[in-house]
Structure formats: structure tokens, C-alpha cells
PDB file of C-alpha atoms in Angstrom:
ATOM      1  CA  GLN A   1     -11.915  51.320 -15.140  1.00 62.00           C
ATOM      2  CA  PRO A   2     -11.116  49.252 -18.459  1.00 63.00           C
ATOM      3  CA  PRO A   3     -12.777  46.124 -18.540  1.00 65.00           C
ATOM      4  CA  ARG A   4     -10.754  42.978 -17.383  1.00 65.00           C
ATOM      5  CA  GLN A   5      -8.904  41.050 -20.024  1.00 64.00           C
ATOM      6  CA  LEU A   6      -7.811  37.502 -19.700  1.00 62.00           C
ATOM      7  CA  ARG A   7      -4.319  36.115 -20.630  1.00 63.00           C
ATOM      8  CA  GLU A   8      -4.009  33.645 -23.259  1.00 63.00           C
ATOM      9  CA  ARG A   9      -2.646  30.240 -21.948  1.00 59.00           C
ATOM     10  CA  LYS A  10       0.752  29.422 -23.188  1.00 60.00           C
ATOM     11  CA  GLN A  11      -0.232  25.423 -23.277  1.00 59.00           C
ATOM     12  CA  LYS A  12      -3.700  23.784 -23.313  1.00 55.00           C
ATOM     13  CA  LYS A  13      -4.606  22.253 -20.225  1.00 53.00           C
ATOM     14  CA  LEU A  14      -5.577  18.953 -20.399  1.00 53.00           C
ATOM     15  CA  TYR A  15      -8.494  17.232 -18.179  1.00 50.00           C
ATOM     16  CA  SER A  16      -9.325  13.745 -18.050  1.00 52.00           C
ATOM     17  CA  GLU A  17     -12.084  11.735 -16.677  1.00 53.00           C
ATOM     18  CA  ASP A  18      -9.383   9.003 -15.669  1.00 55.00           C
ATOM     19  CA  TRP A  19      -8.660  10.719 -12.458  1.00 53.00           C
ATOM     20  CA  ALA A  20      -8.295   7.338 -10.629  1.00 55.00           C
ATOM     21  CA  LEU A  21      -5.466   6.014 -12.967  1.00 55.00           C
ATOM     22  CA  GLY A  22      -3.040   3.750 -11.155  1.00 57.00           C
ATOM     23  CA  ASP A  23       0.664   4.550 -11.493  1.00 53.00           C
ATOM     24  CA  GLU A  24       1.213   1.680 -14.170  1.00 56.00           C
ATOM     25  CA  ASP A  25      -1.431   3.543 -16.305  1.00 56.00           C
ATOM     26  CA  ILE A  26       0.190   7.022 -16.256  1.00 55.00           C
ATOM     27  CA  GLU A  27       2.839   7.247 -19.040  1.00 58.00           C
ATOM     28  CA  GLY A  28       6.333   8.458 -18.080  1.00 59.00           C
ATOM     29  CA  ARG A  29       5.852   7.502 -14.312  1.00 59.00           C
ATOM     30  CA  ARG A  30       9.058   7.873 -12.138  1.00 62.00           C
ATOM     31  CA  THR A  31      10.556   4.656 -10.872  1.00 76.00           C
ATOM     32  CA  PHE A  32      13.500   4.405  -8.710  1.00 78.00           C
ATOM     33  CA  ASN A  33      15.582   2.032  -6.806  1.00 78.00           C
ATOM     34  CA  LEU A  34      14.959   2.319  -2.978  1.00 75.00           C
ATOM     35  CA  GLN A  35      18.693   1.401  -2.184  1.00 79.00           C
ATOM     36  CA  ASP A  36      20.160   3.645  -4.484  1.00 84.00           C
ATOM     37  CA  LYS A  37      17.986   6.461  -2.785  1.00 77.00           C
ATOM     38  CA  LEU A  38      19.243   5.386   0.600  1.00 74.00           C
ATOM     39  CA  ASP A  39      22.925   5.306  -0.390  1.00 80.00           C
ATOM     40  CA  ASP A  40      22.617   8.669  -2.108  1.00 81.00           C
ATOM     41  CA  PRO A  41      24.183  11.351   0.153  1.00 80.00           C
ATOM     42  CA  ALA A  42      21.315  13.718  -0.826  1.00 77.00           C
ATOM     43  CA  PHE A  43      18.999  11.469   0.772  1.00 70.00           C
ATOM     44  CA  SER A  44      20.602  11.108   3.958  1.00 68.00           C
ATOM     45  CA  SER A  45      18.550   8.508   5.591  1.00 55.00           C
ATOM     46  CA  SER A  46      19.607   9.880   9.133  1.00 65.00           C
ATOM     47  CA  ASN A  47      17.182  12.417   8.291  1.00 69.00           C
ATOM     48  CA  ILE A  48      14.438  10.377   6.888  1.00 78.00           C
ATOM     49  CA  VAL A  49      14.385   7.058   8.565  1.00 84.00           C
ATOM     50  CA  LYS A  50      16.026   5.235  11.486  1.00 88.00           C
ATOM     51  CA  GLU A  51      17.624   2.156  10.511  1.00 89.00           C
ATOM     52  CA  MET A  52      17.550  -0.673  13.007  1.00 92.00           C
ATOM     53  CA  HIS A  53      18.177  -4.469  13.627  1.00 94.00           C
ATOM     54  CA  GLY A  54      14.963  -6.313  14.583  1.00 93.00           C
ATOM     55  CA  ASN A  55      16.251  -7.318  18.091  1.00 93.00           C
ATOM     56  CA  GLU A  56      16.364  -3.447  18.986  1.00 94.00           C
ATOM     57  CA  LEU A  57      12.676  -3.182  18.567  1.00 93.00           C
ATOM     58  CA  ASN A  58      10.671  -3.436  21.758  1.00 93.00           C
ATOM     59  CA  VAL A  59       8.248  -1.747  23.974  1.00 94.00           C
ATOM     60  CA  ALA A  60      11.041  -0.091  25.804  1.00 95.00           C
ATOM     61  CA  TYR A  61      12.255   1.648  22.607  1.00 94.00           C
ATOM     62  CA  PHE A  62       9.014   3.243  21.807  1.00 94.00           C
ATOM     63  CA  GLN A  63       8.664   4.391  25.497  1.00 95.00           C
ATOM     64  CA  ARG A  64      12.071   6.176  25.254  1.00 94.00           C
ATOM     65  CA  HIS A  65      11.622   7.547  21.554  1.00 91.00           C
ATOM     66  CA  GLY A  66       8.493   7.426  20.552  1.00 92.00           C
ATOM     67  CA  PHE A  67       7.297   6.613  16.807  1.00 92.00           C
ATOM     68  CA  ASN A  68       8.115  10.048  14.815  1.00 87.00           C
ATOM     69  CA  THR A  69      10.534   8.606  12.543  1.00 87.00           C
ATOM     70  CA  PRO A  70       9.861   5.758  10.358  1.00 90.00           C
ATOM     71  CA  LEU A  71      11.944   2.592  10.945  1.00 92.00           C
ATOM     72  CA  LEU A  72      13.792   0.720   8.357  1.00 90.00           C
ATOM     73  CA  PHE A  73      14.610  -3.042   8.736  1.00 91.00           C
ATOM     74  CA  LYS A  74      16.774  -4.410   6.153  1.00 88.00           C
ATOM     75  CA  GLU A  75      16.333  -7.785   7.483  1.00 86.00           C
ATOM     76  CA  LYS A  76      13.203  -9.642   9.191  1.00 84.00           C
ATOM     77  CA  THR A  77      15.635 -11.282  11.570  1.00 88.00           C
ATOM     78  CA  GLY A  78      15.110 -10.517  15.319  1.00 90.00           C
ATOM     79  CA  LEU A  79      11.569  -9.228  14.408  1.00 91.00           C
ATOM     80  CA  GLY A  80       9.677 -12.363  15.867  1.00 86.00           C
ATOM     81  CA  LEU A  81       7.721 -12.288  12.361  1.00 84.00           C
ATOM     82  CA  ARG A  82       6.577 -15.412  10.812  1.00 80.00           C
ATOM     83  CA  VAL A  83       6.129 -14.573   6.778  1.00 81.00           C
ATOM     84  CA  PRO A  84       4.335 -16.799   4.798  1.00 85.00           C
ATOM     85  CA  THR A  85       6.371 -18.904   2.179  1.00 89.00           C
ATOM     86  CA  SER A  86       6.371 -17.541  -1.431  1.00 90.00           C
ATOM     87  CA  ASN A  87       3.778 -20.133  -2.673  1.00 95.00           C
ATOM     88  CA  PHE A  88       1.287 -18.865  -0.026  1.00 93.00           C
ATOM     89  CA  THR A  89      -2.052 -18.376  -2.085  1.00 94.00           C
ATOM     90  CA  ILE A  90      -5.598 -16.800  -1.624  1.00 94.00           C
ATOM     91  CA  ASN A  91      -6.793 -20.250  -1.471  1.00 95.00           C
ATOM     92  CA  ASP A  92      -4.525 -20.840   1.550  1.00 93.00           C
ATOM     93  CA  VAL A  93      -5.775 -17.211   3.111  1.00 92.00           C
ATOM     94  CA  ARG A  94      -9.441 -18.520   2.652  1.00 94.00           C
ATOM     95  CA  MET A  95      -8.233 -22.187   4.586  1.00 93.00           C
ATOM     96  CA  CYS A  96      -6.981 -20.043   7.412  1.00 90.00           C
ATOM     97  CA  VAL A  97      -9.887 -17.811   8.098  1.00 92.00           C
ATOM     98  CA  GLY A  98     -12.857 -19.845   6.577  1.00 93.00           C
ATOM     99  CA  SER A  99     -15.041 -19.252   3.524  1.00 95.00           C
ATOM    100  CA  ARG A 100     -17.929 -17.592   5.408  1.00 95.00           C
ATOM    101  CA  ARG A 101     -15.677 -14.878   6.901  1.00 93.00           C
ATOM    102  CA  VAL A 102     -17.025 -11.297   6.296  1.00 94.00           C
ATOM    103  CA  LEU A 103     -14.314  -8.839   4.819  1.00 94.00           C
ATOM    104  CA  ASP A 104     -14.446  -5.134   4.627  1.00 94.00           C
ATOM    105  CA  VAL A 105     -13.731  -4.287   0.918  1.00 96.00           C
ATOM    106  CA  MET A 106     -13.601  -0.857  -0.935  1.00 95.00           C
ATOM    107  CA  ASP A 107     -14.280  -0.234  -4.623  1.00 93.00           C
ATOM    108  CA  VAL A 108     -11.251   1.876  -5.471  1.00 92.00           C
ATOM    109  CA  ASN A 109     -12.918   4.151  -8.148  1.00 90.00           C
ATOM    110  CA  THR A 110     -15.685   5.149  -6.096  1.00 91.00           C
ATOM    111  CA  GLN A 111     -14.389   4.820  -2.429  1.00 92.00           C
ATOM    112  CA  LYS A 112     -17.564   3.174  -1.349  1.00 93.00           C
ATOM    113  CA  ASN A 113     -17.352   0.422   1.153  1.00 94.00           C
ATOM    114  CA  SER A 114     -18.993  -3.019   1.025  1.00 94.00           C
ATOM    115  CA  GLU A 115     -18.624  -6.358   2.358  1.00 95.00           C
ATOM    116  CA  MET A 116     -17.980  -9.858   0.886  1.00 95.00           C
ATOM    117  CA  THR A 117     -17.475 -13.414   2.299  1.00 96.00           C
ATOM    118  CA  MET A 118     -13.926 -14.773   1.908  1.00 95.00           C
ATOM    119  CA  LYS A 119     -15.463 -17.170  -0.692  1.00 97.00           C
ATOM    120  CA  GLU A 120     -16.755 -14.270  -2.865  1.00 97.00           C
ATOM    121  CA  TRP A 121     -13.473 -12.425  -2.502  1.00 96.00           C
ATOM    122  CA  GLN A 122     -11.345 -15.318  -3.653  1.00 96.00           C
ATOM    123  CA  LYS A 123     -13.723 -15.630  -6.827  1.00 96.00           C
ATOM    124  CA  TYR A 124     -13.147 -11.950  -7.439  1.00 96.00           C
ATOM    125  CA  TYR A 125      -9.534 -12.163  -7.074  1.00 95.00           C
ATOM    126  CA  GLU A 126      -8.775 -15.120  -9.119  1.00 95.00           C
ATOM    127  CA  ASP A 127     -11.298 -13.514 -12.131  1.00 94.00           C
ATOM    128  CA  THR A 128      -8.894 -12.393 -14.879  1.00 92.00           C
ATOM    129  CA  GLU A 129     -12.052 -10.332 -16.133  1.00 91.00           C
ATOM    130  CA  LYS A 130     -12.601  -7.889 -13.528  1.00 90.00           C
ATOM    131  CA  ASP A 131     -15.097  -4.965 -14.201  1.00 90.00           C
ATOM    132  CA  LYS A 132     -14.113  -3.050 -11.213  1.00 91.00           C
ATOM    133  CA  LEU A 133     -10.905  -2.856  -8.615  1.00 94.00           C
ATOM    134  CA  LEU A 134     -11.620  -3.809  -5.092  1.00 95.00           C
ATOM    135  CA  ASN A 135      -9.335  -3.783  -2.049  1.00 94.00           C
ATOM    136  CA  VAL A 136      -9.640  -5.835   1.043  1.00 94.00           C
ATOM    137  CA  THR A 137      -9.182  -2.830   3.690  1.00 90.00           C
ATOM    138  CA  SER A 138      -8.307  -5.098   6.733  1.00 87.00           C
ATOM    139  CA  LEU A 139      -8.066  -8.689   7.215  1.00 88.00           C
ATOM    140  CA  GLU A 140      -6.527 -10.083  10.357  1.00 83.00           C
ATOM    141  CA  PHE A 141      -5.537 -13.572  10.443  1.00 78.00           C
ATOM    142  CA  SER A 142      -2.683 -14.178  12.796  1.00 74.00           C
ATOM    143  CA  HIS A 143      -4.349 -16.404  15.501  1.00 68.00           C
ATOM    144  CA  THR A 144      -5.811 -19.037  12.929  1.00 66.00           C
ATOM    145  CA  LYS A 145      -4.607 -22.152  11.605  1.00 61.00           C
TER     146      LYS A 145
END
């Protein structure tokens, strides 16, 4: 049997150490308008999402239909949600939960978990010279001030 020969590549394959780049760092990323996609017949929303009004969502709906399709609410009316005003800040969050509240935090690049107090998180969040990107994995504060 003759020795195996490798084919020559048509294009050079590029590898990068920056595997964790965010979308905003990727040149030529795709952007689109959600409403345009929902209105486009090629993306029939009846197959993808179920559009509903807030007053239609209740326990009985889930008992009858389950939750197998994403639900789309174009307005928050009828959902019973209280959404903070547009000037709600990280300081307002700290005032609601307290400075010593412990938060679960994840380093985006390493995916390692750690803990921070709310006061430490606020300091990190407001720092304009961040040396790493952190995410709070969960912070429930619906039953606070």
C-alpha cells in the first residue's frame, strides 16, 4: 500500500487564544431586528414562539399546555410584573439587599465560581478599569424594600 499523503489546505486555518471573545469583539458579527424576524414569513412565529397577552398567562395555561414553546409578550401589561424605573442603579440594588449580602459570582473567562459581598460587587461594577469580566449568577430580591 502506498504511503498516505495529506491534502494541502485551500485556506490557512486561524487559531486564536481569544476563545472567549464577546460578540462585540468579533468583527463582522450579525445583528438583526427581532421585530423584522417576527414579521418575516420565513420565520413564522407560530412555529417558533407563542405570542400571548399577559392576562392569558396563569397556572391553568401551564397545566393545559405545558411549557414546550417560548412565550412572547410584547407588553408587560397583565403579567403582574413590577419593573424598576430606568434610573434604578447598582446602588439601589445594594440598598435593597444590603451591603453584606453574599453573591455567587462567575469569572467569564475561567468559568470559576466565587463569592463577593454586594458592597464588593458594587465596587467592581462601578470600576471603569476592570481586569476581568465577572457575572452575578443569581440575585433574587423581590421580597426586599
